């Protein structure tokens, strides 16, 4: 029987636990570590929801998270068994999983335990067990007395412009602002005098407040604070995230988890005084037994092993099909013409671009497509001409040193008159509601039956005016703004262009036209709109990045430098920027006026290819939508898909990354003849120009936090949509323009709504890399934060030998040969019949 490993506590946890003495700085630091780190809506970037447990092995981590915080971290046994009965979890994969974990001799025993045995699946969690004594011993609901006040104050303080009245105190921290209010207003947030006096007349040390609430037993203090803050992990997580990254809010606020804790402790003291008078006794003196230690090790059990076997079998039932398909597709591999391409197109690695690339290649077999992160290796802040703030257009962890500004915009910013601050005032608000308000109601009624783009629509093509100019080239290092260099020097442009082209292996045989296609999204009914745009652009459209890199590669001096570095781009080759709206399946091209006459003619032909591909892409996507008949023509379906994006009553304009499961890092030939059902991130890479894996490291570094983060946020939002997701969109209220909550007094929802994850299969990401296994292993080991994703099994990793095409799976720190159990993948000429007949995830297919 395989050894069931035990999780270990960190040194900080062990010291704090053993000492039994409250260390405020240590506890607050640890609290921030475990709280959700979801950013404000404008920067909604996917991440591993259980990032705090990432230093542990995956199965140990989710078992521990479940016991500590009561999270549902996998599908239920009934759901797993249903998938097994339907064949979605394969019997041969299940038997291999059990054999690998427990040996062939135990196969029958464990198969019965997994598939048939009745288990007690009732679960309890440690979090909240201490504070539950308020209700049990004091007969009061502390949360219902405290949370409405706490949430409203936090929302008012952090508000970014949605409220009618702004918070009365400006420029001070949360606690200092509340003190200011208490000193200078007749009303008070407190119902009794003691908490108010503590705020105004004492230093409000956390330890002193805990002593009032709990008593002298300091060993309970840490657990009490965890219980308290995880009773509203969304608000606390937002405060902790803003404390770490103050720039997250455009209208900055000074908030810390310390201030939130102090304020809530004061509200709890006040609630007790209000409910029980001044003579109540501290909680610690009323406990009949000590609650379970939140951080005690969580032992593995038979049930946890059953769940682990199910998850492994579920993962590899899909992974084995993919790997078998990669072997099978070699038999139908068509010769690749390396030169004389009609055009080349670079798309984002995003899984939503998987299908559009397939259709572009099918309609024009003589073109070539590539995948690369959609910020196209240029990192900068962007300021539109009428914009007050800078927006980051690069991966979230990167802090740019450059600024690109839009100038000469000819676009008119459409506005509705009733969307303005005057509608908030007493007199003008009344006048507007009695006049324009009626017209607004009429427009709303009409829009239900004839949806159209309005000023309220988040429309990706508005991100940048295609007829404007951008300050891309920096001709003087003194040209700076707010400590940011405006534009890039020629050398800086050349370095980024070289990095992009070498990373995807496009260093020769350039076509006359090379398209850089960024992507964005449009929606009128989705507060999580940033989650629909490009994650590599910090949740924004990639139009500016696309256009910027095209300017760089088209620059004559940049080309001279590239030529000296072995990348000769013909003078007849021109790069063209574009933006693909993945909700509406529309495309916009930039700077076509700069094309030569011949290339303009070629571009006009290529546009037809893109437009036809978009029609077919919309048809493929439509099979997921209930109200569209997928048997219609691609053109008719495309029209209906566009209407969905602007329909007020449509909560699912796009399913985003809802089926992501795979990331392929290699040449296009590795996956070109596979139908992967829009489930794969596709990152182009040519091992032959990178024998030592130097370029590969730059690719693998973001695969974990970006692709792995997307995968795991969908995973856990699917398995526990109430605690780790956002629940249904229908009752969502936007709070202060930075988060969503249910109702007016609910906790902020940190994950994804049910409408984004309901079709998702919660399986871990499979990353397939085309290179020698030794090189891949050496590469991922170079940086501990990269290696952690694979060594701790949060992502499954397979290397494909580029010459022999043998497969190697990463296990226990090394690559071992892998032989797919499936020996035959269906070969089809067209997927039309599958698309029109099936709404669920489709099988891996080989395209002939």
Short mmCIF file of N, CA and C in Angstrom, two decimals, residues 712-782:
data_model
loop_
_atom_site.label_atom_id
_atom_site.label_comp_id
_atom_site.label_asym_id
_atom_site.label_seq_id
_atom_site.Cartn_x
_atom_site.Cartn_y
_atom_site.Cartn_z
N UNK A 712 -7.08 26.19 -11.77
CA UNK A 712 -7.43 25.90 -10.38
C UNK A 712 -8.55 26.79 -9.86
N UNK A 713 -8.64 28.03 -10.35
CA UNK A 713 -9.77 28.85 -9.92
C UNK A 713 -11.08 28.28 -10.47
N UNK A 714 -11.05 27.79 -11.70
CA UNK A 714 -12.23 27.12 -12.22
C UNK A 714 -12.49 25.82 -11.48
N UNK A 715 -11.44 25.08 -11.16
CA UNK A 715 -11.55 23.81 -10.43
C UNK A 715 -12.30 24.01 -9.12
N UNK A 716 -11.80 24.92 -8.28
CA UNK A 716 -12.38 25.07 -6.94
C UNK A 716 -13.69 25.86 -6.95
N UNK A 717 -13.86 26.77 -7.93
CA UNK A 717 -15.15 27.43 -8.05
C UNK A 717 -16.23 26.44 -8.48
N UNK A 718 -15.82 25.40 -9.19
CA UNK A 718 -16.77 24.36 -9.60
C UNK A 718 -17.10 23.41 -8.43
N UNK A 719 -16.10 23.01 -7.65
CA UNK A 719 -16.35 22.04 -6.59
C UNK A 719 -17.05 22.67 -5.38
N UNK A 720 -16.80 23.95 -5.12
CA UNK A 720 -17.45 24.63 -4.00
C UNK A 720 -17.79 26.05 -4.42
N UNK A 721 -18.92 26.17 -5.11
CA UNK A 721 -19.27 27.47 -5.68
C UNK A 721 -19.75 28.46 -4.64
N UNK A 722 -20.10 27.99 -3.44
CA UNK A 722 -20.57 28.90 -2.41
C UNK A 722 -19.42 29.52 -1.62
N UNK A 723 -18.42 28.71 -1.24
CA UNK A 723 -17.32 29.24 -0.43
C UNK A 723 -16.12 29.67 -1.27
N UNK A 724 -15.84 28.95 -2.35
CA UNK A 724 -14.68 29.26 -3.17
C UNK A 724 -15.06 29.91 -4.49
N UNK A 725 -16.34 29.99 -4.77
CA UNK A 725 -16.82 30.65 -5.96
C UNK A 725 -17.67 31.85 -5.59
N UNK A 726 -18.50 32.29 -6.53
CA UNK A 726 -19.30 33.49 -6.30
C UNK A 726 -20.79 33.21 -6.32
N UNK A 727 -21.19 31.92 -6.38
CA UNK A 727 -22.61 31.64 -6.45
C UNK A 727 -23.19 32.13 -7.78
N UNK A 728 -24.48 32.15 -7.88
CA UNK A 728 -25.11 32.63 -9.11
C UNK A 728 -25.02 34.14 -9.24
N UNK A 729 -24.94 34.62 -10.48
CA UNK A 729 -24.88 36.06 -10.75
C UNK A 729 -26.18 36.78 -10.39
N UNK A 730 -27.28 36.05 -10.40
CA UNK A 730 -28.59 36.71 -10.38
C UNK A 730 -28.80 37.65 -9.21
N UNK A 731 -28.38 37.31 -7.96
CA UNK A 731 -28.58 38.26 -6.86
C UNK A 731 -27.38 39.16 -6.59
N UNK A 732 -26.39 39.17 -7.50
CA UNK A 732 -25.18 39.94 -7.24
C UNK A 732 -25.44 41.44 -7.25
N UNK A 733 -24.84 42.11 -6.26
CA UNK A 733 -24.77 43.57 -6.26
C UNK A 733 -23.31 43.96 -6.40
N UNK A 734 -23.04 44.96 -7.22
CA UNK A 734 -21.68 45.48 -7.31
C UNK A 734 -21.44 46.39 -6.11
N UNK A 735 -20.41 46.11 -5.35
CA UNK A 735 -20.09 46.85 -4.13
C UNK A 735 -18.93 47.80 -4.40
N UNK A 736 -19.21 49.08 -4.41
CA UNK A 736 -18.15 50.08 -4.51
C UNK A 736 -17.33 50.03 -5.77
N UNK A 737 -17.77 49.31 -6.80
CA UNK A 737 -17.05 49.12 -8.06
C UNK A 737 -15.79 48.28 -7.90
N UNK A 738 -15.66 47.54 -6.80
CA UNK A 738 -14.47 46.71 -6.62
C UNK A 738 -14.79 45.25 -6.34
N UNK A 739 -16.03 44.90 -6.03
CA UNK A 739 -16.38 43.52 -5.74
C UNK A 739 -17.87 43.29 -5.91
N UNK A 740 -18.28 42.03 -5.77
CA UNK A 740 -19.70 41.69 -5.84
C UNK A 740 -20.09 40.95 -4.57
N UNK A 741 -21.35 41.12 -4.16
CA UNK A 741 -21.88 40.45 -2.98
C UNK A 741 -23.34 40.11 -3.26
N UNK A 742 -23.86 39.18 -2.48
CA UNK A 742 -25.29 38.85 -2.58
C UNK A 742 -26.06 39.79 -1.66
N UNK A 743 -26.97 40.56 -2.22
CA UNK A 743 -27.73 41.49 -1.42
C UNK A 743 -26.91 42.70 -1.02
N UNK A 744 -27.39 43.42 0.01
CA UNK A 744 -26.71 44.64 0.43
C UNK A 744 -25.79 44.41 1.62
N UNK A 745 -25.91 43.27 2.29
CA UNK A 745 -25.11 43.03 3.48
C UNK A 745 -24.28 41.75 3.39
N UNK A 746 -24.12 41.21 2.19
CA UNK A 746 -23.41 39.95 2.06
C UNK A 746 -21.91 40.11 2.02
N UNK A 747 -21.24 38.97 2.16
CA UNK A 747 -19.78 38.95 2.05
C UNK A 747 -19.39 39.10 0.57
N UNK A 748 -18.23 39.68 0.31
CA UNK A 748 -17.73 39.74 -1.06
C UNK A 748 -17.46 38.32 -1.56
N UNK A 749 -17.78 38.08 -2.81
CA UNK A 749 -17.60 36.75 -3.38
C UNK A 749 -16.25 36.72 -4.09
N UNK A 750 -15.33 35.82 -3.67
CA UNK A 750 -13.97 35.87 -4.18
C UNK A 750 -13.72 35.11 -5.46
N UNK A 751 -14.57 34.14 -5.82
CA UNK A 751 -14.29 33.29 -6.97
C UNK A 751 -15.15 33.61 -8.17
N UNK A 752 -15.52 32.56 -8.93
CA UNK A 752 -16.25 32.73 -10.17
C UNK A 752 -17.72 32.35 -10.00
N UNK A 753 -18.63 33.06 -10.67
CA UNK A 753 -20.05 32.73 -10.56
C UNK A 753 -20.38 31.41 -11.23
N UNK A 754 -21.51 30.84 -10.85
CA UNK A 754 -21.89 29.52 -11.36
C UNK A 754 -22.06 29.52 -12.87
N UNK A 755 -22.44 30.66 -13.44
CA UNK A 755 -22.65 30.73 -14.89
C UNK A 755 -21.35 30.63 -15.68
N UNK A 756 -20.20 30.74 -14.99
CA UNK A 756 -18.92 30.60 -15.67
C UNK A 756 -18.32 29.21 -15.50
N UNK A 757 -18.84 28.40 -14.55
CA UNK A 757 -18.16 27.13 -14.24
C UNK A 757 -19.07 25.92 -14.36
N UNK A 758 -20.34 26.12 -14.69
CA UNK A 758 -21.29 25.02 -14.62
C UNK A 758 -21.00 23.91 -15.63
N UNK A 759 -20.27 24.21 -16.72
CA UNK A 759 -19.94 23.16 -17.69
C UNK A 759 -18.49 22.68 -17.52
N UNK A 760 -17.83 23.13 -16.46
CA UNK A 760 -16.42 22.83 -16.29
C UNK A 760 -16.22 21.47 -15.62
N UNK A 761 -15.28 20.69 -16.15
CA UNK A 761 -14.85 19.46 -15.49
C UNK A 761 -13.65 19.79 -14.60
N UNK A 762 -13.78 19.61 -13.28
CA UNK A 762 -12.67 19.97 -12.39
C UNK A 762 -11.53 18.94 -12.43
N UNK A 763 -10.68 19.09 -13.43
CA UNK A 763 -9.48 18.27 -13.52
C UNK A 763 -8.27 19.20 -13.57
N UNK A 764 -7.14 18.69 -13.08
CA UNK A 764 -5.93 19.51 -13.07
C UNK A 764 -5.37 19.68 -14.49
N UNK A 765 -4.69 20.78 -14.69
CA UNK A 765 -4.11 21.10 -15.99
C UNK A 765 -3.02 20.08 -16.35
N UNK A 766 -3.05 19.63 -17.59
CA UNK A 766 -1.96 18.82 -18.14
C UNK A 766 -1.10 19.72 -19.02
N UNK A 767 0.18 19.81 -18.72
CA UNK A 767 1.12 20.59 -19.55
C UNK A 767 1.98 19.61 -20.34
N UNK A 768 1.95 19.72 -21.65
CA UNK A 768 2.73 18.86 -22.54
C UNK A 768 3.80 19.72 -23.19
N UNK A 769 5.06 19.35 -22.99
CA UNK A 769 6.19 20.13 -23.51
C UNK A 769 6.98 19.29 -24.50
N UNK A 770 7.24 19.85 -25.67
CA UNK A 770 8.02 19.16 -26.68
C UNK A 770 9.51 19.50 -26.52
N UNK A 771 10.22 18.63 -25.86
CA UNK A 771 11.67 18.76 -25.71
C UNK A 771 12.19 17.49 -25.03
N UNK A 772 13.50 17.37 -24.98
CA UNK A 772 14.11 16.23 -24.29
C UNK A 772 13.73 16.27 -22.81
N UNK A 773 13.32 15.14 -22.24
CA UNK A 773 12.90 15.14 -20.83
C UNK A 773 13.94 15.73 -19.88
N UNK A 774 15.21 15.45 -20.14
CA UNK A 774 16.26 15.98 -19.25
C UNK A 774 16.30 17.51 -19.31
N UNK A 775 16.08 18.07 -20.48
CA UNK A 775 16.10 19.52 -20.62
C UNK A 775 14.89 20.13 -19.92
N UNK A 776 13.72 19.51 -20.08
CA UNK A 776 12.52 20.02 -19.42
C UNK A 776 12.70 19.98 -17.91
N UNK A 777 13.23 18.87 -17.38
CA UNK A 777 13.43 18.75 -15.94
C UNK A 777 14.42 19.78 -15.43
N UNK A 778 15.52 19.94 -16.13
CA UNK A 778 16.53 20.93 -15.74
C UNK A 778 15.93 22.33 -15.77
N UNK A 779 15.09 22.60 -16.74
CA UNK A 779 14.49 23.93 -16.88
C UNK A 779 13.55 24.26 -15.74
N UNK A 780 12.62 23.36 -15.42
CA UNK A 780 11.64 23.66 -14.37
C UNK A 780 12.28 23.67 -12.99
N UNK A 781 13.45 23.04 -12.87
CA UNK A 781 14.14 23.03 -11.57
C UNK A 781 14.92 24.30 -11.30
N UNK A 782 15.10 25.12 -12.32
CA UNK A 782 15.94 26.30 -12.17
C UNK A 782 15.36 27.30 -11.17
#
